[in-house]
Amino acid sequence: MHRAFALKLSSTLLLAALASLPARAQEAEGDAARGRTLFQRQCQFCHQVAQPRNGVGPTLQGVMGRAAAGVQGYNYSPALKGLDQSWTPDTLDAFLANPTGVARGTRMVQRVAAAQDRKDIIAFLAAP
Ligand code: HEC
């Protein structure tokens, strides 16, 4: 191979590798696009995220950083009202893994068993 061409080729490959770095970092954080699909399948029946409208469950629009049981006008269970915490990636992860374990008596009973699924759903909720 011609030397100049080989150099150009390897720098192109290096650039391609660098360009893919942010995508990898995002994967470690959770894949919001995959989270959207999971949300549509597992949560949307009861929760809106694009609109501040409550359904069977409270709206999840702006849920990140919000106090638990913090939506005005939604009739929460005493269990959720008693949760003295805000929703962060960590508290959401624990809640989605085992809602009744975190808030015994909650009406939210949908569990998300797989850690990667929870990460992806949480990434989506953070930036829907
Ligand atoms: C069958 C209906 C139903 C499904 C499906 C469901 N939820 Fe819920 N969710 C609820 C109800 C009802 C509440 C309120 C619980 C209470 O008051 O005890 C709730 C509460 C919550 C809360 C607390 C909100 C707040 O304002 O404090 C979060 C977060 C949440 N759900 C996330 C999810 C996610 C993510 C999914 C999908 C993996 C999901 N839920 C699926 C019914 C559902």
PDB file of C-alpha atoms and ligand atoms in Angstrom:
ATOM      1  CA  MET A   1       0.000   0.000   0.000  1.00  0.00           C
ATOM      2  CA  HIS A   2       1.202   3.532  -0.703  1.00  0.00           C
ATOM      3  CA  ARG A   3       2.472   5.086   2.498  1.00  0.00           C
ATOM      4  CA  ALA A   4       0.541   8.359   2.200  1.00  0.00           C
ATOM      5  CA  PHE A   5      -2.645   6.471   1.501  1.00  0.00           C
ATOM      6  CA  ALA A   6      -2.064   4.176   4.474  1.00  0.00           C
ATOM      7  CA  LEU A   7      -1.570   7.199   6.740  1.00  0.00           C
ATOM      8  CA  LYS A   8      -4.745   8.821   5.461  1.00  0.00           C
ATOM      9  CA  LEU A   9      -6.651   5.598   5.925  1.00  0.00           C
ATOM     10  CA  SER A  10      -5.502   5.148   9.506  1.00  0.00           C
ATOM     11  CA  SER A  11      -6.340   8.728  10.449  1.00  0.00           C
ATOM     12  CA  THR A  12      -9.795   8.246   8.910  1.00  0.00           C
ATOM     13  CA  LEU A  13     -10.256   5.152  11.041  1.00  0.00           C
ATOM     14  CA  LEU A  14      -9.108   7.055  14.111  1.00  0.00           C
ATOM     15  CA  LEU A  15     -11.644   9.817  13.424  1.00  0.00           C
ATOM     16  CA  ALA A  16     -14.379   7.243  12.967  1.00  0.00           C
ATOM     17  CA  ALA A  17     -13.447   5.653  16.290  1.00  0.00           C
ATOM     18  CA  LEU A  18     -13.490   9.032  18.033  1.00  0.00           C
ATOM     19  CA  ALA A  19     -16.856   9.886  16.500  1.00  0.00           C
ATOM     20  CA  SER A  20     -18.364   6.720  17.928  1.00  0.00           C
ATOM     21  CA  LEU A  21     -17.211   7.515  21.479  1.00  0.00           C
ATOM     22  CA  PRO A  22     -20.210   9.654  22.494  1.00  0.00           C
ATOM     23  CA  ALA A  23     -22.555   6.892  21.320  1.00  0.00           C
ATOM     24  CA  ARG A  24     -20.784   4.406  23.581  1.00  0.00           C
ATOM     25  CA  ALA A  25     -20.921   6.766  26.558  1.00  0.00           C
ATOM     26  CA  GLN A  26     -24.646   7.177  25.960  1.00  0.00           C
ATOM     27  CA  GLU A  27     -25.109   3.418  26.017  1.00  0.00           C
ATOM     28  CA  ALA A  28     -23.546   3.275  29.473  1.00  0.00           C
ATOM     29  CA  GLU A  29     -26.010   5.964  30.529  1.00  0.00           C
ATOM     30  CA  GLY A  30     -28.988   4.250  28.939  1.00  0.00           C
ATOM     31  CA  ASP A  31     -30.411   4.322  25.438  1.00  0.00           C
ATOM     32  CA  ALA A  32     -33.305   6.790  25.378  1.00  0.00           C
ATOM     33  CA  ALA A  33     -34.553   5.640  21.958  1.00  0.00           C
ATOM     34  CA  ARG A  34     -34.855   2.074  23.194  1.00  0.00           C
ATOM     35  CA  GLY A  35     -36.384   3.452  26.401  1.00  0.00           C
ATOM     36  CA  ARG A  36     -39.113   5.152  24.373  1.00  0.00           C
ATOM     37  CA  THR A  37     -40.130   1.831  22.815  1.00  0.00           C
ATOM     38  CA  LEU A  38     -40.113   0.126  26.216  1.00  0.00           C
ATOM     39  CA  PHE A  39     -42.141   2.980  27.673  1.00  0.00           C
ATOM     40  CA  GLN A  40     -44.716   2.687  24.895  1.00  0.00           C
ATOM     41  CA  ARG A  41     -45.071  -1.033  25.579  1.00  0.00           C
ATOM     42  CA  GLN A  42     -44.929  -1.082  29.372  1.00  0.00           C
ATOM     43  CA  CYS A  43     -45.950   2.289  30.747  1.00  0.00           C
ATOM     44  CA  GLN A  44     -47.971   4.327  28.268  1.00  0.00           C
ATOM     45  CA  PHE A  45     -51.192   2.495  28.999  1.00  0.00           C
ATOM     46  CA  CYS A  46     -51.231   4.265  32.371  1.00  0.00           C
ATOM     47  CA  HIS A  47     -48.791   7.188  32.013  1.00  0.00           C
ATOM     48  CA  GLN A  48     -48.432  10.160  29.682  1.00  0.00           C
ATOM     49  CA  VAL A  49     -44.996  11.655  29.360  1.00  0.00           C
ATOM     50  CA  ALA A  50     -45.470  14.123  26.523  1.00  0.00           C
ATOM     51  CA  GLN A  51     -48.396  15.838  28.205  1.00  0.00           C
ATOM     52  CA  PRO A  52     -49.229  16.943  31.750  1.00  0.00           C
ATOM     53  CA  ARG A  53     -52.357  14.783  31.695  1.00  0.00           C
ATOM     54  CA  ASN A  54     -53.016  12.165  34.362  1.00  0.00           C
ATOM     55  CA  GLY A  55     -54.480   8.797  33.434  1.00  0.00           C
ATOM     56  CA  VAL A  56     -54.612   5.646  35.494  1.00  0.00           C
ATOM     57  CA  GLY A  57     -51.215   6.857  36.737  1.00  0.00           C
ATOM     58  CA  PRO A  58     -49.915  10.402  37.174  1.00  0.00           C
ATOM     59  CA  THR A  59     -48.254  12.226  34.285  1.00  0.00           C
ATOM     60  CA  LEU A  60     -44.532  11.479  34.091  1.00  0.00           C
ATOM     61  CA  GLN A  61     -43.783  14.709  32.260  1.00  0.00           C
ATOM     62  CA  GLY A  62     -40.930  16.338  34.178  1.00  0.00           C
ATOM     63  CA  VAL A  63     -40.712  13.441  36.611  1.00  0.00           C
ATOM     64  CA  MET A  64     -36.918  13.703  36.960  1.00  0.00           C
ATOM     65  CA  GLY A  65     -36.153  15.827  40.008  1.00  0.00           C
ATOM     66  CA  ARG A  66     -39.810  15.996  41.041  1.00  0.00           C
ATOM     67  CA  ALA A  67     -40.934  15.015  44.540  1.00  0.00           C
ATOM     68  CA  ALA A  68     -42.562  11.601  44.748  1.00  0.00           C
ATOM     69  CA  ALA A  69     -46.356  11.973  44.684  1.00  0.00           C
ATOM     70  CA  GLY A  70     -45.752  15.509  43.459  1.00  0.00           C
ATOM     71  CA  VAL A  71     -48.363  15.930  40.721  1.00  0.00           C
ATOM     72  CA  GLN A  72     -51.133  18.299  41.806  1.00  0.00           C
ATOM     73  CA  GLY A  73     -54.592  16.905  41.284  1.00  0.00           C
ATOM     74  CA  TYR A  74     -53.581  13.253  41.125  1.00  0.00           C
ATOM     75  CA  ASN A  75     -55.040  11.039  43.818  1.00  0.00           C
ATOM     76  CA  TYR A  76     -51.991   9.107  45.073  1.00  0.00           C
ATOM     77  CA  SER A  77     -52.117   6.167  47.437  1.00  0.00           C
ATOM     78  CA  PRO A  78     -51.036   6.819  51.038  1.00  0.00           C
ATOM     79  CA  ALA A  79     -48.016   4.603  50.274  1.00  0.00           C
ATOM     80  CA  LEU A  80     -46.711   6.916  47.579  1.00  0.00           C
ATOM     81  CA  LYS A  81     -47.587  10.057  49.562  1.00  0.00           C
ATOM     82  CA  GLY A  82     -45.503   8.646  52.406  1.00  0.00           C
ATOM     83  CA  LEU A  83     -42.400   8.363  50.212  1.00  0.00           C
ATOM     84  CA  ASP A  84     -40.162  11.184  51.379  1.00  0.00           C
ATOM     85  CA  GLN A  85     -37.923  11.403  48.312  1.00  0.00           C
ATOM     86  CA  SER A  86     -37.451  12.926  44.891  1.00  0.00           C
ATOM     87  CA  TRP A  87     -37.194  11.051  41.615  1.00  0.00           C
ATOM     88  CA  THR A  88     -33.593  10.704  40.489  1.00  0.00           C
ATOM     89  CA  PRO A  89     -32.061   8.026  38.250  1.00  0.00           C
ATOM     90  CA  ASP A  90     -31.243   6.041  41.406  1.00  0.00           C
ATOM     91  CA  THR A  91     -34.629   6.304  43.129  1.00  0.00           C
ATOM     92  CA  LEU A  92     -36.437   5.581  39.850  1.00  0.00           C
ATOM     93  CA  ASP A  93     -34.227   2.542  39.318  1.00  0.00           C
ATOM     94  CA  ALA A  94     -35.072   1.136  42.745  1.00  0.00           C
ATOM     95  CA  PHE A  95     -38.778   1.908  42.346  1.00  0.00           C
ATOM     96  CA  LEU A  96     -39.078   0.363  38.879  1.00  0.00           C
ATOM     97  CA  ALA A  97     -37.179  -2.735  39.984  1.00  0.00           C
ATOM     98  CA  ASN A  98     -39.636  -3.311  42.806  1.00  0.00           C
ATOM     99  CA  PRO A  99     -42.364  -0.678  43.307  1.00  0.00           C
ATOM    100  CA  THR A 100     -44.146  -2.438  46.157  1.00  0.00           C
ATOM    101  CA  GLY A 101     -40.801  -3.059  47.889  1.00  0.00           C
ATOM    102  CA  VAL A 102     -40.056   0.682  47.878  1.00  0.00           C
ATOM    103  CA  ALA A 103     -43.601   1.831  48.680  1.00  0.00           C
ATOM    104  CA  ARG A 104     -45.579  -0.985  50.238  1.00  0.00           C
ATOM    105  CA  GLY A 105     -49.218  -0.643  49.217  1.00  0.00           C
ATOM    106  CA  THR A 106     -48.582   1.442  46.092  1.00  0.00           C
ATOM    107  CA  ARG A 107     -51.009   0.997  43.226  1.00  0.00           C
ATOM    108  CA  MET A 108     -48.093   1.081  40.809  1.00  0.00           C
ATOM    109  CA  VAL A 109     -47.339  -2.586  40.339  1.00  0.00           C
ATOM    110  CA  GLN A 110     -45.488  -2.636  37.013  1.00  0.00           C
ATOM    111  CA  ARG A 111     -42.006  -4.072  37.597  1.00  0.00           C
ATOM    112  CA  VAL A 112     -39.127  -3.730  35.170  1.00  0.00           C
ATOM    113  CA  ALA A 113     -36.950  -6.723  35.927  1.00  0.00           C
ATOM    114  CA  ALA A 114     -33.984  -6.125  33.579  1.00  0.00           C
ATOM    115  CA  ALA A 115     -31.452  -3.502  34.718  1.00  0.00           C
ATOM    116  CA  GLN A 116     -30.706  -2.392  31.141  1.00  0.00           C
ATOM    117  CA  ASP A 117     -34.420  -1.894  30.452  1.00  0.00           C
ATOM    118  CA  ARG A 118     -34.681   0.305  33.558  1.00  0.00           C
ATOM    119  CA  LYS A 119     -31.638   2.341  32.477  1.00  0.00           C
ATOM    120  CA  ASP A 120     -33.087   2.891  29.034  1.00  0.00           C
ATOM    121  CA  ILE A 121     -36.540   3.857  30.331  1.00  0.00           C
ATOM    122  CA  ILE A 122     -34.933   6.265  32.831  1.00  0.00           C
ATOM    123  CA  ALA A 123     -32.812   7.821  30.054  1.00  0.00           C
ATOM    124  CA  PHE A 124     -36.021   8.340  28.067  1.00  0.00           C
ATOM    125  CA  LEU A 125     -37.860   9.858  31.061  1.00  0.00           C
ATOM    126  CA  ALA A 126     -34.968  12.282  31.600  1.00  0.00           C
ATOM    127  CA  ALA A 127     -35.209  13.549  28.007  1.00  0.00           C
ATOM    128  CA  PRO A 128     -38.463  12.427  26.391  1.00  0.00           C
TER     129      PRO A 128
HETATM  130  C1  HEC B   1     -51.387  -0.468  35.140  1.00  0.00           C
HETATM  131  C2  HEC B   1     -51.034   0.948  35.254  1.00  0.00           C
HETATM  132  C3  HEC B   1     -49.580   1.338  35.338  1.00  0.00           C
HETATM  133  C4  HEC B   1     -48.546   0.954  34.532  1.00  0.00           C
HETATM  134  C5  HEC B   1     -48.564  -0.017  33.360  1.00  0.00           C
HETATM  135  C6  HEC B   1     -47.381   1.687  35.001  1.00  0.00           C
HETATM  136  N1  HEC B   1     -47.714   2.483  36.059  1.00  0.00           N
HETATM  137 FE1  HEC B   1     -46.504   3.788  37.029  1.00  0.00          FE
HETATM  138  N2  HEC B   1     -48.017   4.292  38.292  1.00  0.00           N
HETATM  139  C7  HEC B   1     -49.299   3.785  38.217  1.00  0.00           C
HETATM  140  C8  HEC B   1     -50.093   4.316  39.301  1.00  0.00           C
HETATM  141  C9  HEC B   1     -51.550   4.005  39.574  1.00  0.00           C
HETATM  142  C10 HEC B   1     -49.228   5.161  40.034  1.00  0.00           C
HETATM  143  C11 HEC B   1     -49.571   5.907  41.326  1.00  0.00           C
HETATM  144  C12 HEC B   1     -49.258   4.916  42.434  1.00  0.00           C
HETATM  145  C13 HEC B   1     -49.768   5.272  43.804  1.00  0.00           C
HETATM  146  O1  HEC B   1     -50.396   6.330  44.009  1.00  0.00           O
HETATM  147  O2  HEC B   1     -49.512   4.441  44.693  1.00  0.00           O
HETATM  148  C14 HEC B   1     -47.935   5.123  39.367  1.00  0.00           C
HETATM  149  C15 HEC B   1     -46.816   5.831  39.782  1.00  0.00           C
HETATM  150  C16 HEC B   1     -45.629   5.868  39.111  1.00  0.00           C
HETATM  151  C17 HEC B   1     -44.500   6.697  39.468  1.00  0.00           C
HETATM  152  C18 HEC B   1     -44.444   7.694  40.614  1.00  0.00           C
HETATM  153  C19 HEC B   1     -44.907   9.030  40.056  1.00  0.00           C
HETATM  154  C20 HEC B   1     -44.978  10.180  41.033  1.00  0.00           C
HETATM  155  O3  HEC B   1     -45.552  11.213  40.636  1.00  0.00           O
HETATM  156  O4  HEC B   1     -44.478  10.083  42.159  1.00  0.00           O
HETATM  157  C21 HEC B   1     -43.520   6.464  38.550  1.00  0.00           C
HETATM  158  C22 HEC B   1     -42.157   7.104  38.500  1.00  0.00           C
HETATM  159  C23 HEC B   1     -44.041   5.480  37.628  1.00  0.00           C
HETATM  160  N3  HEC B   1     -45.307   5.137  38.006  1.00  0.00           N
HETATM  161  C24 HEC B   1     -43.348   5.006  36.547  1.00  0.00           C
HETATM  162  C25 HEC B   1     -43.819   4.004  35.685  1.00  0.00           C
HETATM  163  C26 HEC B   1     -43.043   3.466  34.587  1.00  0.00           C
HETATM  164  C27 HEC B   1     -41.668   3.933  34.156  1.00  0.00           C
HETATM  165  C28 HEC B   1     -43.811   2.490  34.029  1.00  0.00           C
HETATM  166  C29 HEC B   1     -43.436   1.541  32.902  1.00  0.00           C
HETATM  167  C30 HEC B   1     -42.304   0.693  33.159  1.00  0.00           C
HETATM  168  C31 HEC B   1     -45.074   2.440  34.741  1.00  0.00           C
HETATM  169  N4  HEC B   1     -45.030   3.369  35.746  1.00  0.00           N
HETATM  170  C32 HEC B   1     -46.131   1.594  34.450  1.00  0.00           C
HETATM  171  C33 HEC B   1     -49.810   2.928  37.253  1.00  0.00           C
HETATM  172  C34 HEC B   1     -49.055   2.301  36.292  1.00  0.00           C
END
